mmCIF file of C-alpha atoms and ligand atoms in Angstrom:
data_model
loop_
_atom_site.group_PDB
_atom_site.id
_atom_site.type_symbol
_atom_site.label_atom_id
_atom_site.label_comp_id
_atom_site.label_asym_id
_atom_site.label_seq_id
_atom_site.Cartn_x
_atom_site.Cartn_y
_atom_site.Cartn_z
ATOM 1 C CA UNK A 1 105.351 -26.180 15.814
ATOM 2 C CA UNK A 2 107.516 -24.053 14.421
ATOM 3 C CA UNK A 3 108.705 -20.502 15.578
ATOM 4 C CA UNK A 4 109.087 -18.075 12.377
ATOM 5 C CA UNK A 5 110.569 -14.197 12.436
ATOM 6 C CA UNK A 6 106.491 -13.173 12.878
ATOM 7 C CA UNK A 7 105.582 -15.250 15.260
ATOM 8 C CA UNK A 8 103.094 -13.635 17.587
ATOM 9 C CA UNK A 9 104.085 -14.511 21.732
ATOM 10 C CA UNK A 10 101.712 -14.055 24.507
ATOM 11 C CA UNK A 11 101.991 -16.650 27.640
ATOM 12 C CA UNK A 12 101.187 -16.608 31.453
ATOM 13 C CA UNK A 13 102.905 -14.895 34.143
ATOM 14 C CA UNK A 14 102.534 -16.693 37.612
ATOM 15 C CA UNK A 15 104.958 -17.396 40.812
ATOM 16 C CA UNK A 16 104.581 -20.570 40.481
ATOM 17 C CA UNK A 17 103.420 -20.965 37.212
ATOM 18 C CA UNK A 18 104.659 -24.731 35.965
ATOM 19 C CA UNK A 19 101.161 -25.916 37.571
ATOM 20 C CA UNK A 20 99.228 -24.052 35.445
ATOM 21 C CA UNK A 21 97.183 -25.222 32.584
ATOM 22 C CA UNK A 22 97.018 -22.478 30.154
ATOM 23 C CA UNK A 23 100.348 -23.530 28.125
ATOM 24 C CA UNK A 24 98.170 -26.643 27.207
ATOM 25 C CA UNK A 25 95.090 -25.100 26.431
ATOM 26 C CA UNK A 26 96.597 -22.429 24.460
ATOM 27 C CA UNK A 27 98.434 -24.624 22.116
ATOM 28 C CA UNK A 28 95.848 -26.168 21.813
ATOM 29 C CA UNK A 29 93.502 -23.859 20.282
ATOM 30 C CA UNK A 30 97.326 -22.377 18.008
ATOM 31 C CA UNK A 31 97.455 -26.064 16.722
ATOM 32 C CA UNK A 32 93.815 -26.203 16.298
ATOM 33 C CA UNK A 33 93.600 -22.889 14.380
ATOM 34 C CA UNK A 34 97.047 -22.991 12.839
ATOM 35 C CA UNK A 35 97.996 -19.976 13.429
ATOM 36 C CA UNK A 36 101.523 -18.561 13.914
ATOM 37 C CA UNK A 37 101.984 -17.878 17.630
ATOM 38 C CA UNK A 38 103.299 -19.370 20.859
ATOM 39 C CA UNK A 39 101.928 -19.151 24.585
ATOM 40 C CA UNK A 40 104.982 -19.734 27.438
ATOM 41 C CA UNK A 41 104.792 -20.405 31.054
ATOM 42 C CA UNK A 42 106.540 -17.254 32.274
ATOM 43 C CA UNK A 43 107.917 -17.426 36.086
ATOM 44 C CA UNK A 44 107.631 -14.187 37.232
ATOM 45 C CA UNK A 45 108.532 -13.402 41.417
ATOM 46 C CA UNK A 46 105.565 -10.348 42.768
ATOM 47 C CA UNK A 47 109.082 -8.282 42.812
ATOM 48 C CA UNK A 48 109.461 -8.218 39.131
ATOM 49 C CA UNK A 49 106.217 -8.454 38.560
ATOM 50 C CA UNK A 50 106.079 -4.602 37.336
ATOM 51 C CA UNK A 51 109.445 -4.930 35.024
ATOM 52 C CA UNK A 52 107.721 -7.884 33.552
ATOM 53 C CA UNK A 53 104.798 -6.397 32.469
ATOM 54 C CA UNK A 54 106.301 -3.228 31.175
ATOM 55 C CA UNK A 55 109.078 -5.450 29.010
ATOM 56 C CA UNK A 56 105.975 -6.938 26.906
ATOM 57 C CA UNK A 57 105.225 -4.560 24.491
ATOM 58 C CA UNK A 58 109.161 -4.186 24.467
ATOM 59 C CA UNK A 59 109.724 -7.314 23.473
ATOM 60 C CA UNK A 60 107.083 -7.903 20.991
ATOM 61 C CA UNK A 61 104.212 -10.036 22.960
ATOM 62 C CA UNK A 62 101.091 -9.818 22.098
ATOM 63 C CA UNK A 63 99.256 -10.087 25.815
ATOM 64 C CA UNK A 64 99.870 -12.290 28.795
ATOM 65 C CA UNK A 65 97.737 -13.947 31.538
ATOM 66 C CA UNK A 66 98.108 -13.583 34.674
ATOM 67 C CA UNK A 67 97.644 -16.243 37.792
ATOM 68 C CA UNK A 68 98.815 -16.216 42.008
ATOM 69 C CA UNK A 69 100.471 -13.911 42.838
ATOM 70 C CA UNK A 70 99.791 -11.395 40.366
ATOM 71 C CA UNK A 71 96.143 -10.648 39.798
ATOM 72 C CA UNK A 72 95.387 -7.643 42.100
ATOM 73 C CA UNK A 73 99.000 -6.069 42.058
ATOM 74 C CA UNK A 74 98.225 -5.524 38.300
ATOM 75 C CA UNK A 75 95.878 -3.180 39.109
ATOM 76 C CA UNK A 76 98.549 -1.034 40.167
ATOM 77 C CA UNK A 77 100.353 -1.381 36.513
ATOM 78 C CA UNK A 78 98.294 -1.697 33.445
ATOM 79 C CA UNK A 79 97.593 1.708 31.640
ATOM 80 C CA UNK A 80 94.460 0.715 31.489
ATOM 81 C CA UNK A 81 91.834 -1.138 33.343
ATOM 82 C CA UNK A 82 88.377 -2.007 31.929
ATOM 83 C CA UNK A 83 85.454 -1.392 34.062
ATOM 84 C CA UNK A 84 84.690 -5.011 34.784
ATOM 85 C CA UNK A 85 88.086 -6.240 35.944
ATOM 86 C CA UNK A 86 87.872 -3.149 37.973
ATOM 87 C CA UNK A 87 84.826 -4.151 39.700
ATOM 88 C CA UNK A 88 86.022 -7.930 40.191
ATOM 89 C CA UNK A 89 89.074 -6.081 41.700
ATOM 90 C CA UNK A 90 91.383 -8.825 39.665
ATOM 91 C CA UNK A 91 93.471 -8.357 36.189
ATOM 92 C CA UNK A 92 93.384 -11.773 34.631
ATOM 93 C CA UNK A 93 94.093 -10.824 31.098
ATOM 94 C CA UNK A 94 97.061 -8.301 29.395
ATOM 95 C CA UNK A 95 96.718 -7.314 25.860
ATOM 96 C CA UNK A 96 98.890 -4.907 24.469
ATOM 97 C CA UNK A 97 97.617 -1.990 22.426
ATOM 98 C CA UNK A 98 99.368 -0.694 19.371
ATOM 99 C CA UNK A 99 100.534 1.825 21.273
ATOM 100 C CA UNK A 100 102.329 -0.172 23.591
ATOM 101 C CA UNK A 101 100.007 0.112 26.510
ATOM 102 C CA UNK A 102 98.734 -1.954 28.305
ATOM 103 C CA UNK A 103 94.879 -2.755 28.564
ATOM 104 C CA UNK A 104 93.806 -5.172 31.815
ATOM 105 C CA UNK A 105 91.065 -7.092 31.794
ATOM 106 C CA UNK A 106 89.229 -9.692 33.127
ATOM 107 C CA UNK A 107 87.521 -12.692 31.727
ATOM 108 C CA UNK A 108 86.829 -15.233 34.879
ATOM 109 C CA UNK A 109 83.558 -13.546 34.971
ATOM 110 C CA UNK A 110 83.220 -14.722 30.473
ATOM 111 C CA UNK A 111 84.224 -18.048 31.197
ATOM 112 C CA UNK A 112 81.671 -18.352 34.508
ATOM 113 C CA UNK A 113 78.300 -16.874 32.316
ATOM 114 C CA UNK A 114 79.625 -19.069 29.284
ATOM 115 C CA UNK A 115 80.012 -22.293 31.105
ATOM 116 C CA UNK A 116 76.569 -22.128 32.257
ATOM 117 C CA UNK A 117 75.217 -21.316 29.340
ATOM 118 C CA UNK A 118 76.439 -24.458 27.988
ATOM 119 C CA UNK A 119 76.136 -26.653 31.347
ATOM 120 C CA UNK A 120 73.467 -25.250 32.829
ATOM 121 C CA UNK A 121 71.314 -23.824 29.631
ATOM 122 C CA UNK A 122 67.824 -24.282 31.451
ATOM 123 C CA UNK A 123 69.551 -21.351 34.355
ATOM 124 C CA UNK A 124 68.092 -17.943 33.174
ATOM 125 C CA UNK A 125 68.541 -14.673 36.204
ATOM 126 C CA UNK A 126 64.709 -15.089 36.830
ATOM 127 C CA UNK A 127 64.890 -18.592 38.355
ATOM 128 C CA UNK A 128 65.734 -17.525 41.795
ATOM 129 C CA UNK A 129 67.866 -15.875 44.019
ATOM 130 C CA UNK A 130 70.951 -17.353 43.972
ATOM 131 C CA UNK A 131 73.653 -18.762 47.050
ATOM 132 C CA UNK A 132 77.416 -18.481 46.680
ATOM 133 C CA UNK A 133 79.468 -19.959 48.782
ATOM 134 C CA UNK A 134 82.834 -17.801 49.499
ATOM 135 C CA UNK A 135 83.667 -14.344 48.831
ATOM 136 C CA UNK A 136 87.574 -14.402 48.130
ATOM 137 C CA UNK A 137 88.671 -13.679 44.257
ATOM 138 C CA UNK A 138 86.804 -16.436 42.309
ATOM 139 C CA UNK A 139 84.144 -15.335 43.976
ATOM 140 C CA UNK A 140 83.595 -12.089 43.377
ATOM 141 C CA UNK A 141 83.705 -12.896 39.399
ATOM 142 C CA UNK A 142 81.195 -14.819 39.904
ATOM 143 C CA UNK A 143 78.858 -11.898 41.445
ATOM 144 C CA UNK A 144 79.569 -9.876 39.065
ATOM 145 C CA UNK A 145 78.668 -12.217 36.370
ATOM 146 C CA UNK A 146 75.537 -12.585 38.216
ATOM 147 C CA UNK A 147 74.443 -9.992 38.441
ATOM 148 C CA UNK A 148 75.696 -9.053 34.513
ATOM 149 C CA UNK A 149 73.078 -11.379 33.419
ATOM 150 C CA UNK A 150 70.154 -9.419 35.642
ATOM 151 C CA UNK A 151 70.115 -11.723 38.905
ATOM 152 C CA UNK A 152 68.025 -9.576 41.544
ATOM 153 C CA UNK A 153 69.211 -11.300 44.944
ATOM 154 C CA UNK A 154 72.650 -12.993 46.043
ATOM 155 C CA UNK A 155 73.010 -14.395 49.089
ATOM 156 C CA UNK A 156 77.072 -14.951 50.171
ATOM 157 C CA UNK A 157 78.212 -17.486 52.738
ATOM 158 C CA UNK A 158 81.516 -17.340 54.105
ATOM 159 C CA UNK A 159 84.066 -18.020 57.223
ATOM 160 C CA UNK A 160 85.061 -15.064 57.259
ATOM 161 C CA UNK A 161 82.245 -12.444 57.125
ATOM 162 C CA UNK A 162 84.108 -8.933 56.906
ATOM 163 C CA UNK A 163 85.459 -10.416 53.825
ATOM 164 C CA UNK A 164 81.889 -10.964 52.508
ATOM 165 C CA UNK A 165 80.876 -7.200 54.002
ATOM 166 C CA UNK A 166 83.485 -6.073 51.629
ATOM 167 C CA UNK A 167 82.068 -7.810 48.391
ATOM 168 C CA UNK A 168 78.557 -6.653 48.644
ATOM 169 C CA UNK A 169 79.453 -2.915 50.111
ATOM 170 C CA UNK A 170 81.712 -3.101 46.666
ATOM 171 C CA UNK A 171 79.672 -4.928 44.132
ATOM 172 C CA UNK A 172 76.103 -4.848 45.067
ATOM 173 C CA UNK A 173 73.670 -2.244 42.621
ATOM 174 C CA UNK A 174 70.233 -1.273 42.329
ATOM 175 C CA UNK A 175 69.242 -4.079 40.726
ATOM 176 C CA UNK A 176 71.204 -6.834 42.299
ATOM 177 C CA UNK A 177 70.712 -7.145 46.622
ATOM 178 C CA UNK A 178 73.688 -9.227 48.474
ATOM 179 C CA UNK A 179 72.988 -10.752 51.628
ATOM 180 C CA UNK A 180 75.280 -12.050 52.998
ATOM 181 C CA UNK A 181 75.676 -15.008 55.731
ATOM 182 C CA UNK A 182 77.245 -17.299 57.954
ATOM 183 C CA UNK A 183 78.057 -21.311 57.256
ATOM 184 C CA UNK A 184 74.974 -22.169 60.585
ATOM 185 C CA UNK A 185 72.757 -20.340 57.448
ATOM 186 C CA UNK A 186 73.186 -22.540 55.094
ATOM 187 C CA UNK A 187 70.962 -24.983 54.818
ATOM 188 C CA UNK A 188 68.297 -21.648 55.616
ATOM 189 C CA UNK A 189 69.074 -19.524 52.484
ATOM 190 C CA UNK A 190 69.002 -22.515 50.383
ATOM 191 C CA UNK A 191 65.126 -22.256 50.324
ATOM 192 C CA UNK A 192 63.532 -20.748 47.109
ATOM 193 C CA UNK A 193 67.159 -20.430 45.738
ATOM 194 C CA UNK A 194 67.939 -20.805 41.533
ATOM 195 C CA UNK A 195 71.296 -21.570 41.384
ATOM 196 C CA UNK A 196 74.221 -23.020 44.025
ATOM 197 C CA UNK A 197 77.477 -21.971 43.216
ATOM 198 C CA UNK A 198 80.804 -23.361 45.316
ATOM 199 C CA UNK A 199 83.295 -20.397 45.089
ATOM 200 C CA UNK A 200 85.316 -21.977 48.092
ATOM 201 C CA UNK A 201 88.668 -23.931 48.365
ATOM 202 C CA UNK A 202 86.285 -26.673 49.919
ATOM 203 C CA UNK A 203 86.714 -30.053 48.148
ATOM 204 C CA UNK A 204 89.939 -29.434 46.333
ATOM 205 C CA UNK A 205 92.328 -31.933 46.008
ATOM 206 C CA UNK A 206 94.718 -31.406 49.606
ATOM 207 C CA UNK A 207 91.927 -29.462 51.421
ATOM 208 C CA UNK A 208 88.191 -30.121 53.368
ATOM 209 C CA UNK A 209 85.549 -31.991 51.200
ATOM 210 C CA UNK A 210 82.370 -29.369 51.320
ATOM 211 C CA UNK A 211 79.760 -31.360 53.201
ATOM 212 C CA UNK A 212 76.161 -29.489 52.176
ATOM 213 C CA UNK A 213 72.632 -30.885 53.475
ATOM 214 C CA UNK A 214 71.285 -29.196 49.679
ATOM 215 C CA UNK A 215 67.634 -31.096 50.899
ATOM 216 C CA UNK A 216 66.435 -27.276 51.129
ATOM 217 C CA UNK A 217 67.108 -26.321 47.872
ATOM 218 C CA UNK A 218 64.838 -26.966 44.897
ATOM 219 C CA UNK A 219 65.799 -29.500 42.914
ATOM 220 C CA UNK A 220 65.561 -27.852 39.118
ATOM 221 C CA UNK A 221 68.150 -25.442 41.115
ATOM 222 C CA UNK A 222 71.868 -26.649 38.788
ATOM 223 C CA UNK A 223 75.096 -26.482 41.348
ATOM 224 C CA UNK A 224 77.997 -25.838 40.266
ATOM 225 C CA UNK A 225 81.146 -26.023 41.327
ATOM 226 C CA UNK A 226 84.188 -23.935 40.445
ATOM 227 C CA UNK A 227 86.926 -26.355 41.664
ATOM 228 C CA UNK A 228 88.460 -28.215 38.845
ATOM 229 C CA UNK A 229 90.668 -30.956 41.035
ATOM 230 C CA UNK A 230 89.424 -33.528 41.194
ATOM 231 C CA UNK A 231 86.875 -32.919 38.078
ATOM 232 C CA UNK A 232 83.553 -34.345 40.433
ATOM 233 C CA UNK A 233 83.807 -32.980 43.755
ATOM 234 C CA UNK A 234 81.816 -34.819 46.879
ATOM 235 C CA UNK A 235 79.240 -31.281 46.491
ATOM 236 C CA UNK A 236 78.787 -32.277 42.354
ATOM 237 C CA UNK A 237 78.680 -35.940 43.220
ATOM 238 C CA UNK A 238 75.523 -35.421 45.965
ATOM 239 C CA UNK A 239 74.016 -32.736 43.905
ATOM 240 C CA UNK A 240 73.258 -35.358 40.700
ATOM 241 C CA UNK A 241 72.446 -37.914 43.552
ATOM 242 C CA UNK A 242 69.734 -35.446 44.394
ATOM 243 C CA UNK A 243 68.727 -34.844 40.818
ATOM 244 C CA UNK A 244 69.960 -31.203 40.706
ATOM 245 C CA UNK A 245 71.928 -30.221 37.260
ATOM 246 C CA UNK A 246 75.232 -30.280 38.337
ATOM 247 C CA UNK A 247 78.156 -28.431 36.240
ATOM 248 C CA UNK A 248 82.193 -28.299 37.065
ATOM 249 C CA UNK A 249 84.433 -26.252 37.063
ATOM 250 C CA UNK A 250 86.482 -27.066 34.310
ATOM 251 C CA UNK A 251 84.944 -24.979 31.018
ATOM 252 C CA UNK A 252 85.220 -21.813 33.580
ATOM 253 C CA UNK A 253 88.556 -22.438 32.931
ATOM 254 C CA UNK A 254 88.377 -23.457 29.533
ATOM 255 C CA UNK A 255 86.251 -20.614 28.468
ATOM 256 C CA UNK A 256 88.102 -18.009 30.605
ATOM 257 C CA UNK A 257 90.731 -18.123 27.826
ATOM 258 C CA UNK A 258 88.612 -17.794 25.172
ATOM 259 C CA UNK A 259 88.890 -12.940 24.989
ATOM 260 C CA UNK A 260 92.595 -13.614 25.857
ATOM 261 C CA UNK A 261 93.149 -16.050 22.850
ATOM 262 C CA UNK A 262 91.273 -14.048 20.360
ATOM 263 C CA UNK A 263 92.037 -10.916 21.058
ATOM 264 C CA UNK A 264 96.098 -11.818 20.458
ATOM 265 C CA UNK A 265 96.473 -14.022 17.499
ATOM 266 C CA UNK A 266 92.849 -12.951 16.017
ATOM 267 C CA UNK A 267 90.972 -16.151 15.664
ATOM 268 C CA UNK A 268 87.859 -17.100 17.127
ATOM 269 C CA UNK A 269 88.354 -20.620 18.944
ATOM 270 C CA UNK A 270 86.044 -22.823 21.036
ATOM 271 C CA UNK A 271 85.728 -25.065 23.942
ATOM 272 C CA UNK A 272 85.164 -28.926 22.484
ATOM 273 C CA UNK A 273 84.879 -32.512 23.732
ATOM 274 C CA UNK A 274 88.251 -32.678 22.631
ATOM 275 C CA UNK A 275 89.298 -29.790 24.105
ATOM 276 C CA UNK A 276 88.130 -31.446 27.521
ATOM 277 C CA UNK A 277 89.679 -34.227 27.263
ATOM 278 C CA UNK A 278 92.935 -33.063 25.849
ATOM 279 C CA UNK A 279 92.916 -30.968 29.246
ATOM 280 C CA UNK A 280 91.092 -33.502 31.603
ATOM 281 C CA UNK A 281 94.150 -35.707 30.705
ATOM 282 C CA UNK A 282 96.695 -33.556 32.519
ATOM 283 C CA UNK A 283 94.113 -33.466 35.529
ATOM 284 C CA UNK A 284 93.928 -36.523 37.095
ATOM 285 C CA UNK A 285 95.718 -36.133 40.141
ATOM 286 C CA UNK A 286 99.175 -38.676 40.341
ATOM 287 C CA UNK A 287 99.319 -41.710 42.257
HETATM 288 P P1 ATR B 1 90.212 -17.195 45.571
HETATM 289 O O1 ATR B 1 91.028 -16.366 44.739
HETATM 290 O O2 ATR B 1 90.121 -18.746 44.689
HETATM 291 O O3 ATR B 1 88.863 -17.865 45.394
HETATM 292 P P2 ATR B 1 90.584 -17.418 48.397
HETATM 293 O O4 ATR B 1 90.134 -15.558 47.986
HETATM 294 O O5 ATR B 1 91.597 -16.978 49.127
HETATM 295 O O6 ATR B 1 90.534 -17.575 46.662
HETATM 296 O O7 ATR B 1 88.897 -17.565 48.003
HETATM 297 C C1 ATR B 1 88.880 -19.013 48.964
HETATM 298 C C2 ATR B 1 87.581 -19.012 49.920
HETATM 299 O O8 ATR B 1 87.715 -19.886 50.378
HETATM 300 C C3 ATR B 1 87.332 -17.508 50.456
HETATM 301 O O9 ATR B 1 85.682 -17.758 50.485
HETATM 302 C C4 ATR B 1 87.337 -18.945 51.874
HETATM 303 O O10 ATR B 1 87.162 -17.685 53.229
HETATM 304 P P3 ATR B 1 87.180 -16.662 54.287
HETATM 305 O O11 ATR B 1 86.676 -15.662 53.412
HETATM 306 O O12 ATR B 1 86.575 -17.183 55.653
HETATM 307 O O13 ATR B 1 88.825 -17.537 54.113
HETATM 308 C C5 ATR B 1 86.996 -19.969 51.768
HETATM 309 N N1 ATR B 1 87.852 -21.089 52.581
HETATM 310 C C6 ATR B 1 88.995 -21.933 52.563
HETATM 311 N N2 ATR B 1 89.006 -22.947 53.359
HETATM 312 C C7 ATR B 1 88.088 -22.675 53.907
HETATM 313 C C8 ATR B 1 87.463 -23.080 55.195
HETATM 314 N N3 ATR B 1 88.236 -24.606 55.841
HETATM 315 N N4 ATR B 1 86.678 -23.252 55.648
HETATM 316 C C9 ATR B 1 85.535 -22.505 55.448
HETATM 317 N N5 ATR B 1 85.566 -21.445 54.040
HETATM 318 C C10 ATR B 1 87.124 -21.753 53.508
#
C-alpha cells in the first residue's frame, strides 16, 4: 500500500480498538479494488469521542466505523441519523458529507440480512415466527432486519425481561408482533418457528456455552449464531447434528462493512471465500 497526497482516509474508532478485524477487512478490499485509500485503527476513549468525530472533516476523513463504547454515544453527536440507525439505537458507520457534516447509519441489520440471504437462501419471512435469543445491541439490529424483511412474529427470549420489554416497545410495528419470553420458555417458543437466532454472548470464547435442546424446532428452520469466535459454536454444532441449516456469525461481520467501504472509497465490494479465509485465519484463538 502506498499513501499519496490524495489517499482517501477512513478508520475505526473504539476503545480498545486493537482487537478489531475491521482494518484487515477494509485493507483486504483496498488491495482487491486498488482504490487509493487507507483504513486505520483509531483508539479514542469515551470522553474524547465528540472531539474525535468533529475532527474527521477537519482532517479530511471520508468517515469511520464505530465500535465499543461509542455506538450509542454517537447518536447525540452526529448531524444526521438515518431512520434505521435510530431504530437500532446505535451508529456503527459515519459518512462525512461534502459539506463536512456527519451522517450516522447502522449497517448491522444489512449485514445480518445479507449473510442470511447467502447462507440460508431457502429461508423467507413467511417461513414462520422467528425466535431471537437476547435483547442487547445485536438483537436490536437483528429484529430491525427481520421486521423490514416482513416477519410477522418475533419471539424474544432474554434473561432480563425489562430489556426485552424495552426492545419490544421500541421495535414492534403493526406488521411485526414482538413477544417476550423467559429462558423457561425457550423450548415452547421453538414450536412451529421458521428461524432461530442467537444474539447473546453465550458461546463466545470466554463465556459459558449455549446449550439448547433444539428438538422442538422444525428441522427446516435455520439456526443462526451471531457469535464468530469460535466460528463453530456448540449451538451451531448441535444444529448441524439435528439437520438444521447452520449459519455462523462471520458473514454478518463481513457484510456489515460493505456499505461503509462503498460510501468512503467509491468502489463496490463483495464477500468472497478468499475474504472469509483471510479473516478466519486471524480468528483462531491463541494457544
Ligand atoms: P451486544 O451489543 O453484543 O448485543 P449486549 O448489549 O451486552 O451485547 O447484550 C448481551 C446479550 O447477551 C443480552 O441479551 C444478555 O442478556 P441480559 O439482557 O439479561 O443481560 C445476554 N447474556 C449475556 N450473558 C448471559 C448469560 N450468562 N445468560 C443469559 N444471557 C446472557
